[in-house]
mmCIF file of C-alpha atoms in Angstrom:
data_model
loop_
_atom_site.group_PDB
_atom_site.id
_atom_site.type_symbol
_atom_site.label_atom_id
_atom_site.label_comp_id
_atom_site.label_asym_id
_atom_site.label_seq_id
_atom_site.Cartn_x
_atom_site.Cartn_y
_atom_site.Cartn_z
ATOM 1 C CA MET A 234 114.608 95.233 75.256
ATOM 2 C CA SER A 235 113.555 98.607 73.911
ATOM 3 C CA ALA A 236 115.568 101.754 74.440
ATOM 4 C CA HIS A 237 112.772 103.021 76.685
ATOM 5 C CA ALA A 238 112.626 99.960 78.934
ATOM 6 C CA ARG A 239 113.041 100.787 82.594
ATOM 7 C CA ARG A 240 116.234 99.472 84.120
ATOM 8 C CA GLU A 241 117.073 98.919 87.736
ATOM 9 C CA PRO A 242 119.746 101.304 89.026
ATOM 10 C CA ARG A 243 123.241 99.842 89.066
ATOM 11 C CA GLY A 244 126.596 100.784 90.509
ATOM 12 C CA PRO A 245 127.126 103.397 93.216
ATOM 13 C CA TYR A 246 123.660 104.886 92.681
ATOM 14 C CA ALA A 247 121.955 101.540 93.362
ATOM 15 C CA LYS A 248 124.135 101.020 96.421
ATOM 16 C CA GLY A 249 123.164 104.464 97.692
ATOM 17 C CA ILE A 250 119.456 103.705 97.273
ATOM 18 C CA SER A 251 119.904 100.365 99.002
ATOM 19 C CA ARG A 252 121.863 101.923 101.875
ATOM 20 C CA ARG A 253 119.274 104.685 102.285
ATOM 21 C CA GLN A 254 116.513 102.065 102.534
ATOM 22 C CA GLU A 255 118.563 100.119 105.074
ATOM 23 C CA ILE A 256 118.936 103.289 107.161
ATOM 24 C CA LEU A 257 115.186 103.970 107.034
ATOM 25 C CA GLU A 258 114.410 100.441 108.236
ATOM 26 C CA ALA A 259 117.050 100.561 110.978
ATOM 27 C CA THR A 260 115.650 103.863 112.226
ATOM 28 C CA LEU A 261 112.374 102.234 113.244
ATOM 29 C CA GLU A 262 114.243 99.442 115.011
ATOM 30 C CA VAL A 263 116.433 101.903 116.921
ATOM 31 C CA PHE A 264 113.398 104.051 117.753
ATOM 32 C CA ALA A 265 111.436 101.027 119.033
ATOM 33 C CA GLU A 266 114.400 100.055 121.224
ATOM 34 C CA LYS A 267 115.731 103.438 122.417
ATOM 35 C CA GLY A 268 112.823 105.868 122.076
ATOM 36 C CA PHE A 269 112.912 109.375 120.642
ATOM 37 C CA GLU A 270 115.779 110.704 122.759
ATOM 38 C CA GLY A 271 117.994 107.684 122.021
ATOM 39 C CA THR A 272 117.380 107.795 118.278
ATOM 40 C CA SER A 273 120.336 109.836 117.058
ATOM 41 C CA LEU A 274 122.149 109.769 113.726
ATOM 42 C CA THR A 275 125.061 108.176 115.588
ATOM 43 C CA ALA A 276 122.911 105.387 117.079
ATOM 44 C CA ILE A 277 121.288 104.632 113.737
ATOM 45 C CA GLY A 278 124.658 104.775 111.979
ATOM 46 C CA GLU A 279 126.057 102.258 114.453
ATOM 47 C CA ALA A 280 123.134 99.935 113.700
ATOM 48 C CA VAL A 281 123.942 99.937 109.971
ATOM 49 C CA GLY A 282 127.708 100.383 110.083
ATOM 50 C CA VAL A 283 127.801 103.990 108.865
ATOM 51 C CA THR A 284 129.655 106.853 110.549
ATOM 52 C CA ARG A 285 127.825 109.981 111.665
ATOM 53 C CA GLU A 286 129.433 111.840 108.758
ATOM 54 C CA GLY A 287 128.285 109.072 106.424
ATOM 55 C CA MET A 288 124.757 109.395 107.782
ATOM 56 C CA ARG A 289 124.811 113.100 106.904
ATOM 57 C CA HIS A 290 125.464 112.107 103.290
ATOM 58 C CA TYR A 291 121.948 110.622 103.243
ATOM 59 C CA PHE A 292 120.136 112.878 105.740
ATOM 60 C CA ARG A 293 121.070 116.409 106.876
ATOM 61 C CA SER A 294 119.621 115.945 110.355
ATOM 62 C CA ARG A 295 117.750 113.560 112.606
ATOM 63 C CA GLU A 296 114.549 115.440 111.787
ATOM 64 C CA ASP A 297 115.114 114.910 108.041
ATOM 65 C CA LEU A 298 115.684 111.205 108.650
ATOM 66 C CA LEU A 299 112.608 110.762 110.852
ATOM 67 C CA LEU A 300 110.419 112.639 108.370
ATOM 68 C CA ALA A 301 111.792 110.436 105.567
ATOM 69 C CA VAL A 302 110.836 107.356 107.607
ATOM 70 C CA MET A 303 107.290 108.710 107.905
ATOM 71 C CA ALA A 304 107.105 109.495 104.171
ATOM 72 C CA ALA A 305 108.220 105.949 103.323
ATOM 73 C CA ALA A 306 105.679 104.519 105.782
ATOM 74 C CA ASP A 307 102.908 106.638 104.241
ATOM 75 C CA GLU A 308 103.823 105.308 100.800
ATOM 76 C CA ARG A 309 103.697 101.689 102.024
ATOM 77 C CA ALA A 310 100.345 102.294 103.749
ATOM 78 C CA ARG A 311 98.987 103.833 100.525
ATOM 79 C CA ASN A 312 100.093 100.754 98.583
ATOM 80 C CA VAL A 313 98.417 98.459 101.121
ATOM 81 C CA SER A 314 95.242 100.556 100.968
ATOM 82 C CA MET A 315 95.159 100.427 97.180
ATOM 83 C CA ALA A 316 95.604 96.640 97.243
ATOM 84 C CA ALA A 317 92.377 96.426 99.294
ATOM 85 C CA ASP A 318 90.527 98.355 96.550
ATOM 86 C CA ASP A 319 87.824 95.745 95.944
ATOM 87 C CA ASP A 320 86.640 95.904 99.551
ATOM 88 C CA GLY A 321 85.359 99.476 99.420
ATOM 89 C CA VAL A 322 86.585 102.857 100.548
ATOM 90 C CA LEU A 323 86.394 102.301 104.296
ATOM 91 C CA ALA A 324 88.086 98.908 104.056
ATOM 92 C CA ARG A 325 90.993 100.552 102.201
ATOM 93 C CA ILE A 326 91.405 103.149 104.929
ATOM 94 C CA ILE A 327 91.280 100.502 107.653
ATOM 95 C CA ALA A 328 93.801 98.343 105.752
ATOM 96 C CA GLY A 329 96.252 101.256 105.791
ATOM 97 C CA ALA A 330 95.748 101.774 109.538
ATOM 98 C CA GLU A 331 96.139 98.038 110.147
ATOM 99 C CA HIS A 332 99.397 98.022 108.200
ATOM 100 C CA ASN A 333 100.793 100.916 110.232
ATOM 101 C CA ALA A 334 99.894 99.142 113.483
ATOM 102 C CA SER A 335 101.849 96.086 112.317
ATOM 103 C CA VAL A 336 105.162 97.967 111.976
ATOM 104 C CA PRO A 337 106.974 98.056 115.350
ATOM 105 C CA GLY A 338 107.856 101.577 116.420
ATOM 106 C CA LEU A 339 105.987 103.321 113.605
ATOM 107 C CA ILE A 340 102.982 104.533 115.580
ATOM 108 C CA ALA A 341 105.152 105.725 118.472
ATOM 109 C CA LEU A 342 107.431 107.569 116.035
ATOM 110 C CA TYR A 343 104.473 109.154 114.257
ATOM 111 C CA THR A 344 102.867 110.252 117.530
ATOM 112 C CA THR A 345 106.143 111.713 118.778
ATOM 113 C CA LEU A 346 106.802 113.603 115.547
ATOM 114 C CA VAL A 347 103.292 115.050 115.363
ATOM 115 C CA ALA A 348 103.484 116.147 119.004
ATOM 116 C CA SER A 349 106.894 117.759 118.523
ATOM 117 C CA SER A 350 105.775 119.511 115.327
ATOM 118 C CA VAL A 351 103.504 121.843 117.295
ATOM 119 C CA ALA A 352 106.388 123.115 119.447
ATOM 120 C CA SER A 353 107.856 126.455 118.455
ATOM 121 C CA GLY A 354 110.996 126.158 116.380
ATOM 122 C CA ASN A 355 109.927 123.008 114.515
ATOM 123 C CA LYS A 356 108.931 124.774 111.314
ATOM 124 C CA GLN A 357 109.994 121.932 109.009
ATOM 125 C CA SER A 358 108.021 119.264 110.882
ATOM 126 C CA ARG A 359 105.039 121.566 111.273
ATOM 127 C CA ALA A 360 104.984 122.303 107.534
ATOM 128 C CA VAL A 361 105.348 118.610 106.666
ATOM 129 C CA PHE A 362 102.523 117.503 108.950
ATOM 130 C CA THR A 363 100.237 120.406 108.015
ATOM 131 C CA GLU A 364 100.627 119.439 104.360
ATOM 132 C CA ARG A 365 100.295 115.731 105.196
ATOM 133 C CA PHE A 366 96.994 116.265 107.024
ATOM 134 C CA GLU A 367 95.643 118.468 104.237
ATOM 135 C CA ASN A 368 96.580 115.868 101.612
ATOM 136 C CA LEU A 369 95.078 113.055 103.694
ATOM 137 C CA ARG A 370 91.844 114.993 104.232
ATOM 138 C CA THR A 371 91.592 115.643 100.503
ATOM 139 C CA GLN A 372 92.342 112.025 99.533
ATOM 140 C CA ILE A 373 89.978 110.561 102.104
ATOM 141 C CA ALA A 374 87.234 113.088 101.275
ATOM 142 C CA GLN A 375 87.496 112.098 97.600
ATOM 143 C CA ALA A 376 87.322 108.431 98.582
ATOM 144 C CA VAL A 377 84.288 109.169 100.779
ATOM 145 C CA GLU A 378 82.576 110.930 97.854
ATOM 146 C CA GLN A 379 83.235 107.859 95.699
ATOM 147 C CA GLY A 380 81.858 105.644 98.456
ATOM 148 C CA GLN A 381 78.773 107.825 98.740
ATOM 149 C CA ALA A 382 78.231 107.611 94.969
ATOM 150 C CA LYS A 383 78.354 103.793 95.267
ATOM 151 C CA ASN A 384 76.071 103.880 98.327
ATOM 152 C CA GLU A 385 78.842 102.442 100.535
ATOM 153 C CA ILE A 386 78.799 105.466 102.881
ATOM 154 C CA ARG A 387 75.926 107.543 104.242
ATOM 155 C CA GLN A 388 75.171 110.332 101.805
ATOM 156 C CA ASP A 389 74.016 112.818 104.445
ATOM 157 C CA LEU A 390 77.547 113.293 105.787
ATOM 158 C CA PRO A 391 79.967 116.007 104.555
ATOM 159 C CA PRO A 392 82.996 114.208 103.049
ATOM 160 C CA ARG A 393 85.682 116.535 104.487
ATOM 161 C CA VAL A 394 84.224 116.253 107.976
ATOM 162 C CA VAL A 395 84.110 112.463 107.625
ATOM 163 C CA ALA A 396 87.730 112.566 106.456
ATOM 164 C CA SER A 397 88.757 114.599 109.503
ATOM 165 C CA LEU A 398 86.906 112.193 111.814
ATOM 166 C CA ILE A 399 88.565 109.169 110.227
ATOM 167 C CA ILE A 400 92.010 110.726 110.687
ATOM 168 C CA ALA A 401 91.187 111.768 114.259
ATOM 169 C CA ALA A 402 89.886 108.304 115.148
ATOM 170 C CA SER A 403 92.877 106.538 113.617
ATOM 171 C CA ASP A 404 95.435 108.867 115.183
ATOM 172 C CA GLY A 405 93.682 109.046 118.550
ATOM 173 C CA LEU A 406 93.253 105.294 118.881
ATOM 174 C CA SER A 407 96.835 104.752 117.742
ATOM 175 C CA MET A 408 98.122 107.217 120.327
ATOM 176 C CA GLN A 409 96.167 105.436 123.055
ATOM 177 C CA TRP A 410 97.577 102.109 121.836
ATOM 178 C CA THR A 411 101.153 103.366 122.262
ATOM 179 C CA LEU A 412 100.366 103.852 125.957
ATOM 180 C CA ASP A 413 98.184 100.769 126.452
ATOM 181 C CA GLN A 414 98.366 97.842 124.021
ATOM 182 C CA HIS A 415 94.941 96.672 125.222
ATOM 183 C CA VAL A 416 93.372 99.462 123.172
ATOM 184 C CA ASP A 417 92.110 97.825 119.977
ATOM 185 C CA VAL A 418 92.706 100.283 117.143
ATOM 186 C CA LEU A 419 91.148 98.031 114.520
ATOM 187 C CA GLU A 420 88.024 97.405 116.584
ATOM 188 C CA GLY A 421 87.567 101.159 116.966
ATOM 189 C CA MET A 422 88.071 101.740 113.253
ATOM 190 C CA GLN A 423 85.635 98.926 112.397
ATOM 191 C CA LEU A 424 83.034 100.550 114.658
ATOM 192 C CA LEU A 425 83.550 103.871 112.880
ATOM 193 C CA ARG A 426 83.099 102.038 109.589
ATOM 194 C CA LYS A 427 79.749 100.652 110.772
ATOM 195 C CA LEU A 428 78.617 104.115 111.856
ATOM 196 C CA LEU A 429 79.330 105.463 108.368
ATOM 197 C CA LEU A 430 77.467 102.722 106.502
ATOM 198 C CA PRO A 431 74.080 103.641 104.974
#
């Protein structure tokens, strides 16, 4: 093994990473079971066997923890989208939305956090979601431009507007699904895909 070979973390650092991941996963389970109001650092700590003080070692506040859950979910959705690379731009976007819908509690958590971020006093959440939407619009617009260059997407459509519509459709359908599981998010996204085809 070379001196530059990447090694897996060991010792207390590895345990800390593992525990942090366990907390992130437990948060979604607690949220799915108890809702936003019942998802406290104490409740999550009880689920993983960590005291409230111990939880604060990993996350300063409930908001920090919930935003970290969303960041981890975004990363997983990105990985799923990239794995669907051969199927075209729109298929990658839909694969990410499909993945998010498959994680219990994730869509409800996302919807709750976005809604609460517009309330006064939630500067951290507002900044996180403002940046998240801007980054998503940019990434999707770039993907749309690539799709247009390959004649996978109508070329008469402005990429940033298409990106905003894709986000709005995904978020709007997902929000409706949290209230009524008969709403078919994937069917709606597939229809949008057809509307964007040349």
